[in-house]
PDB file of C-alpha atoms in Angstrom:
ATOM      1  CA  UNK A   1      85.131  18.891  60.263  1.00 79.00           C
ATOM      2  CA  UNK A   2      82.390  18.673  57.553  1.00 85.00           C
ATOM      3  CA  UNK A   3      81.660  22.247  56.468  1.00 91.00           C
ATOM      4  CA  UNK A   4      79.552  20.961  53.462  1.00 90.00           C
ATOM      5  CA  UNK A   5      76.009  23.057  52.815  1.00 88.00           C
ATOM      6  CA  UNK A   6      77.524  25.434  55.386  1.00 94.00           C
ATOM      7  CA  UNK A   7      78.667  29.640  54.320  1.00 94.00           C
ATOM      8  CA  UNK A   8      81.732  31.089  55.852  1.00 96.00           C
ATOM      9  CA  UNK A   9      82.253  34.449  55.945  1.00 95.00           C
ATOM     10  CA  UNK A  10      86.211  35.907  56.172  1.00 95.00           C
ATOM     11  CA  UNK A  11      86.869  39.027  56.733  1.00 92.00           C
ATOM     12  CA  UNK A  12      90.247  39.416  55.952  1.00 90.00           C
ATOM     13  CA  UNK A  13      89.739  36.687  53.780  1.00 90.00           C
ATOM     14  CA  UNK A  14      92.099  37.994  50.466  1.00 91.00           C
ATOM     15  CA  UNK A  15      95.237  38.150  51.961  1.00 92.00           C
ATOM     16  CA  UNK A  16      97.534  36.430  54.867  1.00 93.00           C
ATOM     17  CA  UNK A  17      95.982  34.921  57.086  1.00 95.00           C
ATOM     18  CA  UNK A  18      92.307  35.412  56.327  1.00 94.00           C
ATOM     19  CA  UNK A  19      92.942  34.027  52.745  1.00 94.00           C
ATOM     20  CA  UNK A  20      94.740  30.893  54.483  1.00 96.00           C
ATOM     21  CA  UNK A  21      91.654  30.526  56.645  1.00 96.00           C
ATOM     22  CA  UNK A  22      89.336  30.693  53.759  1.00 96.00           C
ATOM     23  CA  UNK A  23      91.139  27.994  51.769  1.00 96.00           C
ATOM     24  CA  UNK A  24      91.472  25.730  54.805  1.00 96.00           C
ATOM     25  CA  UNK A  25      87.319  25.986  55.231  1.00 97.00           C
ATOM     26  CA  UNK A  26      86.680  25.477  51.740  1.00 96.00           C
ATOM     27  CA  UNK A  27      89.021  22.323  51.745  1.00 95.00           C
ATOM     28  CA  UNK A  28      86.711  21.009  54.375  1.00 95.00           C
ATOM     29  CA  UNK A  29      83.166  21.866  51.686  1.00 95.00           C
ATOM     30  CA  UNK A  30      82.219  25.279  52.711  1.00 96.00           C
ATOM     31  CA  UNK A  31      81.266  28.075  50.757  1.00 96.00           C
ATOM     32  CA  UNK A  32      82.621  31.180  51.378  1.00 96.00           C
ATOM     33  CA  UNK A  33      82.288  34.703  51.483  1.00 95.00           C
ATOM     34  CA  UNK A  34      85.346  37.023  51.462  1.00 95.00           C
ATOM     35  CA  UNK A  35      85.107  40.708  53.032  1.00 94.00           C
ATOM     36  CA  UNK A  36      87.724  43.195  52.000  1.00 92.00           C
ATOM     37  CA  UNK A  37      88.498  46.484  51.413  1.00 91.00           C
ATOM     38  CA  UNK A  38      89.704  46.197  48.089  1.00 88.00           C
ATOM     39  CA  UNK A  39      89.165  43.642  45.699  1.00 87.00           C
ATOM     40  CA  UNK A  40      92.212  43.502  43.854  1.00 88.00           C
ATOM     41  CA  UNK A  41      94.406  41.101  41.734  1.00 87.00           C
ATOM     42  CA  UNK A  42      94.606  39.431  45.548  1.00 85.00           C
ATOM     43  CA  UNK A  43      91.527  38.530  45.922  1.00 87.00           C
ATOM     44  CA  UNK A  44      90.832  36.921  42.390  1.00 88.00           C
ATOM     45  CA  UNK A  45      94.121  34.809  42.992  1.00 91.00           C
ATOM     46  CA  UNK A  46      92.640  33.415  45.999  1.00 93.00           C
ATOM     47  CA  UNK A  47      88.886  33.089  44.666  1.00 94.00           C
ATOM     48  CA  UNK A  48      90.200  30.661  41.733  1.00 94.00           C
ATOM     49  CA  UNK A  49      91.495  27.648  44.198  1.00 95.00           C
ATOM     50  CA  UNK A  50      88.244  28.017  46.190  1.00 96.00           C
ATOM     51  CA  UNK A  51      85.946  27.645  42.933  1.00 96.00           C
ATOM     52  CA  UNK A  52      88.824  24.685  41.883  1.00 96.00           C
ATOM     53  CA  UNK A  53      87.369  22.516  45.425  1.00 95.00           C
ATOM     54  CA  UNK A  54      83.940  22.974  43.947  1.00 95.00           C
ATOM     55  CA  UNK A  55      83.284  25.761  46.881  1.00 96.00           C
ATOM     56  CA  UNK A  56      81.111  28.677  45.938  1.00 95.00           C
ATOM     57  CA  UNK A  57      83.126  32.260  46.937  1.00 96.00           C
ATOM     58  CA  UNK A  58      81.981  35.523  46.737  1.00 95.00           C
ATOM     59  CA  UNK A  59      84.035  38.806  47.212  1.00 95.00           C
ATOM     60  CA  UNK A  60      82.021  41.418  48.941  1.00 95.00           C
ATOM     61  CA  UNK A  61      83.754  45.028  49.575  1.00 94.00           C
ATOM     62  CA  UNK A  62      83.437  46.071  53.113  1.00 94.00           C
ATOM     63  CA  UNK A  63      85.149  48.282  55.602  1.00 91.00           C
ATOM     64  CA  UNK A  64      84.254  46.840  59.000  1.00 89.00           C
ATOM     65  CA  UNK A  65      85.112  50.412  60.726  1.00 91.00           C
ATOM     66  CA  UNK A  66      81.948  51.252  59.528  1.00 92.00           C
ATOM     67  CA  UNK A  67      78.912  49.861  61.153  1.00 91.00           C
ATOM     68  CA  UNK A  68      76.730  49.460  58.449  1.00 94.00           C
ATOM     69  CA  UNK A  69      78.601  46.882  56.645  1.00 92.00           C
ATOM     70  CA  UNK A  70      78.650  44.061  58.797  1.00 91.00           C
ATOM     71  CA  UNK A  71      74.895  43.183  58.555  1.00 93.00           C
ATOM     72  CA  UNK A  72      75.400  44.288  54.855  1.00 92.00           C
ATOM     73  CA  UNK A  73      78.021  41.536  54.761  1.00 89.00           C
ATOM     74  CA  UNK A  74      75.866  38.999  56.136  1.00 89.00           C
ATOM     75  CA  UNK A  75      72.666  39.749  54.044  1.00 90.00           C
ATOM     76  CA  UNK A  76      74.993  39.915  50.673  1.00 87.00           C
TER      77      UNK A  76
END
């Protein structure tokens, strides 16, 4: 699958199985955006083997029990 010139967006995407999902689409070109909570020490861990493919990542905070953040999420 060629994800290159394509944005993923994880939610999830810092820890388990969201951050094995992100690295898995950025192995395949993407760029990716990770949603989280928290942006902890987690989340930089996984953002440095992204940038290390050449994929752009951004961390976004967001707390999808709230409605306003998904579109948020997909605007940031």
């Amino acid at each position: 699958m060629d994800l290159k010139e394509k944005v993923c967006l994880v939610t999830g995407g810092t820890k388990g199985i969201g951050a094995a999902a992100a690295l898995s689409l950025a192995q395949e070109g993407a760029a990716l955006a990770l949603a989280a909570r928290h942006l902890d020490d987690e989340a930089v861990e996984i953002q440095r083997p992204i940038e290390a493919l050449g994929c752009r990542c951004a961390l976004i905070v967001a707390d999808f029990s709230q409605p306003a953040d998904a579109p948020r999420c997909v605007h940031e």
